[in-house]
Amino acid sequence: MENLLGMSSLFLQQLVNGLTLGGVYALIAVGYTMVYGVIELINFAHGEIYMLGAFLAYTMVTVFGIPFFAAIPLTIMICACFGILLDFIAYRPLRRAPRLAALITAIGMSIFLQNLALLIWGGQIRSYPRAVLPKAFFQNAFVVGDITMTWLQIFILAVTVVFMFILHLIIHRTQVGTAMRAISQDKVTSALMGISVNRVISFTFAIGSAMGAMAGILVGLYYNAIFPYMGYNAGIKAFAAAVLGGIGSVPGAMLGGGVLGIAEVFGAGYLASEYRDGISYAVMILVILFKPSGLIGKPILEKV
Amino acid sequence: MLKLETVHSHYGQIHALKGISLSVQAGNICCLIGANGAGKSTTLMCISGIKNISSGSIEFEGRTIHTLSPEKIVGLGIVQVPEGRRIFPYLTVQENLMMGAYRCADKAKVYETLEKYFDIFPILKDRNKQMGGTLSGGEQQMLAIARALMGSPRLLLLDEPSLGLAPLVVENIMNIIRQIKSEGLTILLVEQNAQAALELADYGYVIETGEVVLEDAAADLLQNARVKEAYLGEG
Ligand SMILES: Nc1ncnc2c1ncn2[C@@H]1O[C@H](COP(=O)(O)OP(=O)(O)OP(=O)(O)O)[C@@H](O)[C@H]1O
Ligand SMILES: [Mg+2]
């Protein structure tokens, strides 16, 4: 009996941790999936925007002494603009080129941005000094039996839920969101209706980058480790989450992120922590093999 | 109102338009007829700014438009109903209509226009929450026309509105086009159904392999021996 309780509380603790992580993956994954929805491009540099988000917030707080909660919106705005710039410089000139060209450019931008970060911030791992962060983050919000949840975890979950909700409203209740969906279904007809396709694509990059930057800030806090290559691993995992849910589908990315986060934490907890990353890759490979359209994917889906 | 002057256009090596010249008078229905692959849709796509032209010029009300982007051209009042209707399949009927009014910032006016077309096409009102892709062919054609009209165009380009529809539905669509014209809209109509198109139109052009081979008042084209033989199945 004692043993059983012990097991179930471990289970719940893992679930809480998995959801926290999954929320972050979902935040990044929607960026991949939205951009894919409108221009059929896997934006490999998306992970780097997430990394820049983490670094920018860190620099604002530690170097410029900007309060943490003010650094968040600033970082998000800068990264949103950066996403637009990325599309403008790297992808827009290739809109009519073969898709492989844009894909290779995306990989190139990813490597370029990693090295840019390396130049600016150096290679060592940065972490927030505790003093600059709200104290409450590290205090337990509640302890039930063996299960604990810190305020930081609650903050991450809350931010994730709020951002997803806002995203849902944008996509389904606004004119530009409807235009995003229209473009993902038929670009030529969208242009014939007078939709400025390029402007809507810019908007899509802005939204995706904003979500990615938020994720970067959250992960920077959660693991307290910020480094130029952090976008690589997170990017691949979020991409796996997007594929798992069905690339192009926003609800799919949310679900995929959640499932992947939980699978990863459970795998690490019950098998061995070294399997952590392997689990994401295994999930991605299994999905590609057995259900390439993803969990929510219809063969041709509503996309965005 | 609209004037094309020796317009050439290519798809890679394919020379699709070989010097098309035509003009559309305000308040008229002008029709383009021609066999498959003649270049009718290409002509409309050039007018809408989707397809670029290699040489020649396109003018709308005295203004050169072939250098403008598609959304600017829509802004001037030229809206196209593309071949095959191209409804957004995963947007609802109402969302499809709202996309037609994308450039109109005045929300109140947009809803007013929406109500107007719900009155003209009651079927769309009944289906307004349904996905566009679930409508029947005839309903989709009505939606495509209503969606274009939501943008309050002055020149409407219609690409084969009768394509794949039953005769009764075709008649219905032709009546709608007549009604639209009576409200003062200018229409450039592309049709394979030459009989129906010429009965409706004021003026017509016959296109063959990227060239205008014949033009005349629609009533005269209906009597023309060559048209009768090639396009009306008589002769
Ligand atoms: N996207 C494209 N790429 C290459 N060639 C094209 C393309 N679209 C059209 N063409 C070619 O251009 C020519 C004109 O085609 P277009 O679609 O304008 O004909 P159409 O008169 O509209 O025919 P239909 O009655 O079948 O619709 C054809 O020879 C066609 O093969
Ligand atoms: Mg055609």
XYZ file of C-alpha atoms and ligand atoms in Angstrom:
571
model
C 0.000 0.000 0.000
C 2.726 2.350 1.042
C 4.602 1.378 -2.085
C 1.580 1.946 -4.315
C 1.046 5.444 -2.939
C 4.679 6.169 -3.502
C 4.364 5.076 -7.108
C 1.257 7.078 -7.819
C 2.677 10.240 -6.358
C 5.779 9.801 -8.455
C 3.452 9.374 -11.379
C 1.628 12.623 -10.630
C 4.851 14.490 -10.062
C 6.101 13.326 -13.442
C 2.835 14.348 -15.030
C 3.184 17.861 -13.644
C 6.761 18.099 -14.868
C 5.800 16.646 -18.238
C 2.998 19.128 -18.730
C 5.304 22.013 -17.927
C 7.833 20.844 -20.457
C 5.140 19.946 -22.979
C 3.649 23.412 -22.777
C 6.998 24.890 -23.720
C 7.397 22.482 -26.636
C 3.919 23.386 -27.793
C 4.783 27.102 -27.723
C 7.733 26.467 -30.021
C 5.915 23.927 -32.170
C 3.136 26.306 -33.205
C 5.784 28.514 -34.809
C 6.939 25.670 -37.043
C 3.462 24.617 -37.886
C 2.072 28.073 -38.702
C 4.928 28.961 -41.016
C 4.629 25.560 -42.654
C 0.910 26.191 -43.047
C 1.354 29.398 -45.034
C 4.545 28.787 -47.047
C 5.226 25.033 -46.805
C 8.640 25.701 -45.313
C 10.217 24.046 -42.294
C 11.802 27.121 -40.762
C 14.897 25.551 -39.240
C 15.965 28.928 -37.885
C 12.930 28.982 -35.592
C 14.909 27.303 -32.809
C 17.390 30.164 -33.021
C 14.664 32.734 -32.458
C 13.819 30.831 -29.319
C 17.501 30.991 -28.328
C 17.622 34.730 -29.052
C 14.540 35.185 -26.901
C 16.312 33.546 -23.990
C 19.477 35.613 -24.476
C 17.726 38.932 -25.012
C 15.654 38.639 -21.855
C 18.729 37.491 -19.935
C 20.776 40.442 -21.202
C 18.058 42.960 -20.478
C 17.704 41.716 -16.931
C 21.355 41.165 -16.026
C 23.156 43.836 -18.062
C 20.606 46.626 -18.358
C 18.826 46.001 -15.088
C 15.393 45.943 -16.681
C 12.855 44.275 -14.378
C 12.095 40.707 -15.454
C 8.423 41.295 -16.151
C 9.231 44.299 -18.342
C 11.875 42.347 -20.225
C 9.297 39.787 -21.340
C 7.156 42.017 -23.574
C 10.249 43.820 -24.895
C 11.905 40.558 -25.854
C 8.746 39.306 -27.491
C 8.414 42.440 -29.577
C 12.033 42.391 -30.694
C 11.836 38.710 -31.644
C 8.572 39.252 -33.535
C 10.299 41.947 -35.601
C 13.250 39.657 -36.011
C 11.014 36.925 -37.384
C 9.627 39.347 -39.956
C 13.158 40.391 -40.887
C 14.255 36.778 -41.226
C 11.461 36.088 -43.679
C 12.104 39.299 -45.556
C 15.839 38.748 -45.981
C 16.114 34.995 -46.282
C 12.853 33.492 -47.521
C 10.887 36.074 -49.469
C 13.391 36.260 -52.352
C 13.020 32.483 -52.700
C 9.224 32.334 -52.696
C 9.085 31.144 -56.296
C 12.265 29.066 -56.137
C 12.239 25.288 -55.632
C 11.376 24.377 -52.069
C 14.734 22.768 -51.428
C 16.441 26.146 -51.925
C 14.406 27.717 -49.135
C 14.997 24.710 -46.902
C 18.762 24.945 -47.314
C 18.574 28.682 -46.682
C 16.709 27.953 -43.462
C 19.460 25.625 -42.301
C 22.012 28.266 -43.280
C 20.208 30.952 -41.280
C 20.078 28.614 -38.315
C 23.848 28.088 -38.377
C 24.463 31.775 -38.984
C 22.364 32.818 -35.996
C 24.005 30.254 -33.714
C 27.383 31.678 -34.576
C 26.186 35.225 -34.244
C 25.056 34.408 -30.711
C 28.392 32.750 -30.068
C 30.138 35.973 -31.131
C 27.947 38.220 -29.022
C 27.510 36.168 -25.877
C 30.335 33.674 -26.010
C 30.190 29.941 -25.614
C 29.783 29.487 -21.886
C 26.451 28.692 -20.319
C 24.738 31.722 -18.802
C 22.364 31.622 -15.905
C 20.244 34.168 -14.091
C 21.530 35.214 -10.681
C 18.676 34.430 -8.318
C 18.560 37.969 -7.014
C 17.235 39.412 -10.279
C 14.256 37.087 -10.460
C 11.061 37.223 -8.444
C 11.716 35.227 -5.269
C 8.412 33.463 -5.470
C 9.513 31.575 -8.566
C 11.596 29.238 -6.476
C 9.139 28.751 -3.661
C 6.727 25.905 -3.665
C 3.243 26.903 -4.671
C 1.866 23.774 -3.076
C 3.008 20.497 -1.693
C 0.558 17.606 -1.650
C 2.118 14.482 -0.272
C 5.263 14.064 -2.304
C 4.094 16.233 -5.149
C 5.451 19.732 -5.323
C 4.885 22.467 -7.788
C 6.903 25.663 -7.766
C 5.493 29.041 -8.683
C 7.793 28.965 -11.670
C 6.065 25.841 -12.957
C 2.696 27.430 -12.430
C 3.909 30.557 -14.201
C 5.076 28.493 -17.179
C 1.821 26.578 -17.421
C -0.263 29.723 -17.069
C 1.726 31.586 -19.708
C 1.415 28.626 -22.059
C -2.334 28.392 -21.641
C -2.862 32.131 -22.028
C -0.678 32.326 -25.137
C -2.411 29.380 -26.740
C -5.770 30.917 -26.025
C -4.738 34.241 -27.553
C -3.362 32.409 -30.575
C -6.638 30.567 -30.994
C -8.538 33.860 -30.907
C -6.201 35.423 -33.458
C -6.520 32.525 -35.867
C -10.257 32.065 -35.600
C -11.713 35.427 -34.684
C -9.707 38.016 -36.566
C -9.616 39.034 -40.199
C -5.878 38.484 -40.502
C -6.157 35.074 -38.824
C -8.821 34.024 -41.297
C -6.545 35.279 -44.064
C -3.760 33.074 -42.684
C -6.021 30.068 -43.010
C -7.144 31.171 -46.472
C -3.540 31.490 -47.637
C -2.703 28.045 -46.306
C -5.541 26.672 -48.430
C -5.110 28.618 -51.676
C -2.583 31.398 -52.194
C -3.641 32.449 -55.677
C -7.279 32.823 -54.719
C -6.249 34.702 -51.596
C -4.386 37.185 -53.774
C -7.415 37.416 -56.078
C -9.487 38.452 -53.068
C -7.122 41.348 -52.444
C -5.324 39.781 -49.488
C -1.747 41.089 -49.271
C -0.231 37.641 -49.097
C 3.244 38.825 -48.141
C 1.950 40.964 -45.326
C -0.020 38.072 -43.885
C 3.065 35.857 -44.134
C 5.042 38.511 -42.225
C 2.352 38.517 -39.592
C 2.586 34.739 -39.328
C 6.334 34.951 -38.762
C 5.791 37.643 -36.129
C 3.292 35.568 -34.173
C 5.327 32.364 -34.419
C 8.491 34.162 -33.347
C 6.747 35.839 -30.436
C 5.580 32.459 -29.154
C 9.050 30.980 -29.702
C 10.701 33.857 -27.830
C 8.344 33.380 -24.901
C 9.277 29.709 -24.829
C 12.948 30.653 -24.833
C 12.498 32.949 -21.869
C 10.603 30.257 -19.971
C 13.149 27.524 -20.635
C 16.005 29.868 -19.785
C 14.357 30.234 -16.406
C 13.300 26.636 -15.918
C 16.662 25.031 -16.587
C 18.560 28.238 -15.814
C 20.913 27.537 -18.692
C 21.223 29.825 -21.713
C 23.690 29.050 -24.479
C 24.017 29.575 -28.250
C 23.156 25.980 -29.174
C 20.075 25.670 -26.967
C 17.852 26.250 -29.991
C 19.073 23.161 -31.752
C 17.756 20.550 -29.371
C 14.589 22.407 -28.474
C 13.965 23.106 -32.137
C 14.223 19.463 -33.116
C 11.933 18.431 -30.292
C 9.351 21.061 -31.070
C 9.543 20.050 -34.694
C 8.922 16.466 -33.580
C 5.922 17.742 -31.627
C 4.603 19.539 -34.697
C 5.031 16.394 -36.788
C 3.401 14.311 -34.085
C 0.336 16.539 -34.061
C 0.266 16.861 -37.843
C 2.413 19.578 -39.400
C 0.332 22.562 -40.424
C -2.248 22.029 -37.680
C -2.153 24.380 -34.692
C -4.275 22.237 -32.377
C -2.027 19.374 -33.481
C 1.085 21.271 -32.382
C -0.457 21.918 -28.976
C -1.391 18.274 -28.525
C 1.927 17.064 -29.930
C 3.870 19.292 -27.543
C 1.926 18.037 -24.549
C 2.274 14.381 -25.506
C 5.973 14.700 -26.227
C 6.734 16.553 -22.994
C 4.956 13.912 -20.945
C 6.529 11.028 -22.869
C 9.953 12.499 -22.383
C 9.630 13.065 -18.661
C 8.137 9.621 -18.087
C 10.774 7.995 -20.227
C 13.499 9.744 -18.307
C 11.861 8.944 -14.981
C 10.975 5.305 -15.508
C 13.625 4.159 -17.954
C 16.744 6.217 -17.646
C 17.410 9.902 -17.971
C 19.823 9.295 -20.819
C 16.871 8.268 -22.992
C 15.359 11.713 -22.686
C 16.264 13.012 -26.125
C 16.086 9.597 -27.757
C 12.407 9.391 -26.890
C 11.580 12.483 -28.928
C 13.399 11.127 -31.926
C 11.769 7.718 -31.530
C 8.343 9.346 -31.378
C 9.080 11.349 -34.510
C 10.298 8.296 -36.417
C 7.300 6.216 -35.342
C 4.886 8.913 -36.439
C 6.575 9.339 -39.801
C 6.484 5.571 -40.309
C 2.958 4.809 -39.186
C 0.923 7.982 -39.313
C 2.692 10.602 -41.413
C -0.254 12.962 -41.277
C 0.067 13.126 -37.481
C -2.432 12.707 -34.657
C -4.849 15.403 -35.815
C -3.806 15.363 -39.427
C -6.352 14.600 -42.023
C -4.444 13.967 -45.237
C -5.214 17.477 -46.408
C -5.907 19.409 -43.306
C -7.315 22.721 -42.348
C -3.710 23.605 -41.618
C -3.154 26.803 -39.627
C -12.936 50.714 -69.283
C -10.434 47.875 -69.683
C -7.998 47.715 -72.541
C -5.436 45.064 -73.475
C -2.894 45.995 -76.131
C -0.899 43.199 -77.837
C -0.375 41.291 -74.622
C 2.138 38.450 -74.735
C 2.650 35.999 -71.922
C 4.784 32.898 -71.435
C 4.915 29.892 -69.150
C 8.596 29.071 -69.473
C 8.972 28.082 -73.129
C 5.235 27.966 -73.769
C 3.992 31.072 -75.546
C 0.469 31.171 -74.112
C -0.677 34.632 -75.256
C 0.536 35.863 -78.628
C -0.515 39.476 -78.741
C -4.028 39.656 -77.348
C -5.779 42.988 -77.850
C -9.242 43.567 -76.546
C -11.321 46.155 -74.772
C -14.306 46.087 -72.471
C -16.821 48.944 -72.446
C -18.253 50.154 -69.151
C -21.654 48.670 -68.347
C -21.298 45.874 -70.895
C -20.907 42.163 -70.696
C -17.992 41.166 -72.871
C -17.289 37.507 -73.464
C -14.241 35.500 -74.468
C -14.866 32.163 -76.074
C -12.374 29.599 -77.244
C -11.396 25.965 -76.999
C -9.419 24.335 -74.168
C -5.958 25.779 -73.865
C -6.727 28.813 -76.016
C -5.447 31.168 -73.325
C -8.662 32.486 -71.804
C -7.750 31.860 -68.174
C -4.242 33.142 -68.778
C -5.723 36.384 -70.091
C -7.764 36.827 -66.915
C -4.785 35.981 -64.698
C -2.741 38.621 -66.517
C -5.460 41.192 -65.915
C -5.571 40.263 -62.219
C -1.795 40.592 -61.904
C -1.212 36.962 -60.959
C 0.498 36.122 -64.249
C 3.072 38.567 -65.524
C 3.062 39.639 -69.128
C 6.129 39.565 -71.368
C 5.147 42.587 -73.455
C 2.153 44.729 -74.325
C 0.047 46.717 -71.890
C -3.097 46.456 -69.803
C -4.981 49.611 -68.890
C -7.942 50.115 -66.607
C -9.720 53.467 -66.900
C -6.669 54.934 -68.548
C -4.306 53.662 -65.902
C -1.562 51.115 -66.561
C -2.191 48.146 -64.291
C 0.075 45.349 -65.526
C 2.835 46.590 -63.242
C 0.665 46.496 -60.124
C 0.391 43.716 -57.523
C -2.790 41.613 -57.403
C -4.050 43.302 -54.242
C -3.624 46.775 -55.772
C -5.598 45.646 -58.804
C -8.381 44.390 -56.556
C -8.197 47.764 -54.844
C -8.924 49.471 -58.165
C -12.124 47.459 -58.476
C -11.215 44.459 -60.625
C -12.169 41.177 -59.006
C -11.969 37.703 -60.521
C -14.039 34.587 -59.954
C -11.433 32.004 -60.921
C -11.968 28.892 -62.989
C -13.103 25.945 -60.882
C -14.543 28.335 -58.243
C -11.661 27.780 -55.806
C -13.680 28.134 -52.654
C -11.569 27.971 -49.473
C -12.651 24.446 -48.498
C -11.877 24.728 -44.771
C -13.314 28.171 -44.216
C -17.003 28.518 -43.476
C -19.295 30.055 -46.051
C -19.353 33.291 -44.098
C -15.579 33.352 -43.708
C -15.239 32.820 -47.456
C -17.470 35.821 -48.021
C -15.536 37.910 -45.516
C -12.312 37.162 -47.386
C -13.939 38.700 -50.451
C -14.301 41.923 -48.484
C -10.754 41.782 -47.131
C -9.811 45.224 -48.391
C -12.860 46.960 -47.004
C -12.030 48.483 -43.623
C -15.557 49.674 -42.896
C -16.979 46.769 -40.856
C -20.528 48.101 -40.811
C -20.563 48.346 -44.576
C -19.162 44.826 -44.894
C -22.007 43.361 -42.834
C -24.498 45.390 -44.823
C -23.111 43.924 -48.059
C -23.137 40.475 -46.478
C -26.843 40.786 -45.693
C -27.489 41.968 -49.223
C -25.921 38.863 -50.742
C -27.587 36.610 -48.197
C -30.868 38.015 -49.572
C -29.859 37.387 -53.167
C -28.428 33.922 -52.367
C -30.596 32.592 -49.523
C -28.915 29.205 -49.779
C -25.681 30.792 -48.579
C -27.410 32.199 -45.554
C -28.731 28.761 -44.641
C -25.244 27.333 -44.968
C -23.235 30.193 -43.524
C -21.629 28.110 -40.745
C -20.844 25.194 -43.042
C -17.385 24.579 -44.503
C -17.069 25.847 -48.084
C -15.798 22.476 -49.276
C -19.038 20.740 -48.284
C -21.225 22.746 -50.677
C -22.451 21.336 -53.981
C -20.915 22.537 -57.237
C -23.736 24.968 -57.969
C -23.713 26.333 -54.433
C -19.951 26.768 -54.617
C -20.298 28.750 -57.832
C -22.814 31.044 -56.172
C -20.511 31.399 -53.210
C -17.592 32.201 -55.516
C -19.610 34.903 -57.265
C -20.960 36.329 -54.023
C -17.455 36.288 -52.518
C -16.125 38.342 -55.423
C -19.051 40.752 -55.201
C -18.312 41.301 -51.499
C -15.341 43.328 -52.677
C -17.727 45.754 -54.444
C -15.942 45.457 -57.796
C -16.618 47.636 -60.799
C -15.263 45.096 -63.243
C -15.999 41.434 -62.598
C -13.937 38.754 -64.334
C -15.805 35.452 -64.535
C -13.908 32.348 -65.621
C -16.216 29.584 -66.852
C -18.986 29.952 -64.291
C -20.996 27.186 -65.965
C -18.216 24.604 -65.737
C -19.515 21.221 -64.621
C -22.993 22.412 -63.705
C -26.344 20.919 -64.691
C -28.289 22.870 -67.376
C -30.847 24.141 -64.901
C -28.127 25.467 -62.611
C -26.330 27.050 -65.566
C -29.503 28.927 -66.402
C -29.754 30.056 -62.811
C -26.160 31.326 -62.850
C -26.716 33.138 -66.160
C -29.747 34.868 -64.664
C -27.656 35.965 -61.726
C -25.046 37.399 -64.097
C -27.794 39.278 -65.928
C -29.007 40.654 -62.620
C -25.511 41.749 -61.636
C -25.151 43.564 -64.929
C -28.409 45.385 -64.424
C -26.923 46.846 -61.253
C -24.327 48.586 -63.398
C -21.399 46.187 -63.123
C -19.123 45.617 -66.082
C -18.384 41.960 -66.747
C -15.716 40.085 -68.666
C -17.055 36.581 -69.074
C -14.985 33.578 -70.163
C -17.049 30.627 -71.329
C -16.846 27.327 -73.149
C -20.614 27.340 -73.281
C -20.595 29.770 -76.208
C -24.347 29.691 -76.741
C -25.181 30.779 -73.222
C -22.385 33.335 -73.124
C -23.214 35.018 -76.426
C -26.906 35.213 -75.564
C -25.939 37.107 -72.456
C -23.122 39.277 -73.788
C -23.020 42.553 -75.669
C -19.725 41.924 -77.377
C -17.552 38.868 -77.912
C -14.042 37.776 -78.770
C -13.007 34.378 -80.105
C -9.560 33.240 -78.977
C -7.566 30.442 -80.594
C -4.098 29.377 -79.417
C -3.317 32.682 -77.778
C -4.663 34.979 -80.472
C -7.904 36.846 -81.072
C -9.234 35.443 -84.330
C -12.656 37.065 -84.385
C -14.504 39.854 -82.616
C -17.952 41.280 -83.081
C -21.209 42.204 -81.409
C -22.448 39.102 -79.602
C -25.650 38.936 -81.649
C -23.613 38.883 -84.845
C -21.216 36.253 -83.536
C -24.206 34.010 -82.848
C -25.003 34.212 -86.570
C -21.403 33.862 -87.742
C -20.860 30.704 -89.801
C -17.434 29.992 -88.363
C -18.595 30.405 -84.784
C -21.626 28.246 -85.461
C -19.483 25.467 -86.770
C -16.695 25.553 -84.226
C -18.424 26.598 -81.004
C -22.155 26.180 -81.290
C -22.136 22.644 -82.624
C -24.100 23.550 -85.697
C -23.157 23.867 -89.298
N 0.715 26.994 -64.992
C 0.976 26.692 -66.274
N 2.195 26.207 -66.624
C 2.481 25.929 -67.915
N 1.615 26.084 -68.908
C 0.408 26.559 -68.643
C 0.019 26.883 -67.304
N -1.247 27.332 -67.317
C -1.626 27.305 -68.610
N -0.649 26.831 -69.398
C -0.692 26.681 -70.861
O -1.089 27.901 -71.431
C -2.032 27.692 -72.471
C -3.303 28.481 -72.191
O -3.940 27.941 -71.031
P -5.237 28.570 -70.387
O -5.453 27.919 -69.077
O -5.160 30.026 -70.418
O -6.354 28.080 -71.404
P -7.921 28.250 -71.330
O -8.326 28.899 -72.581
O -8.347 28.857 -70.077
O -8.400 26.722 -71.389
P -9.629 26.013 -70.644
O -10.816 26.274 -71.461
O -9.252 24.556 -70.692
O -9.709 26.556 -69.278
C -2.235 26.198 -72.553
O -1.452 25.709 -73.605
C -1.737 25.676 -71.239
O -1.191 24.393 -71.388
Mg -9.389 28.256 -68.491
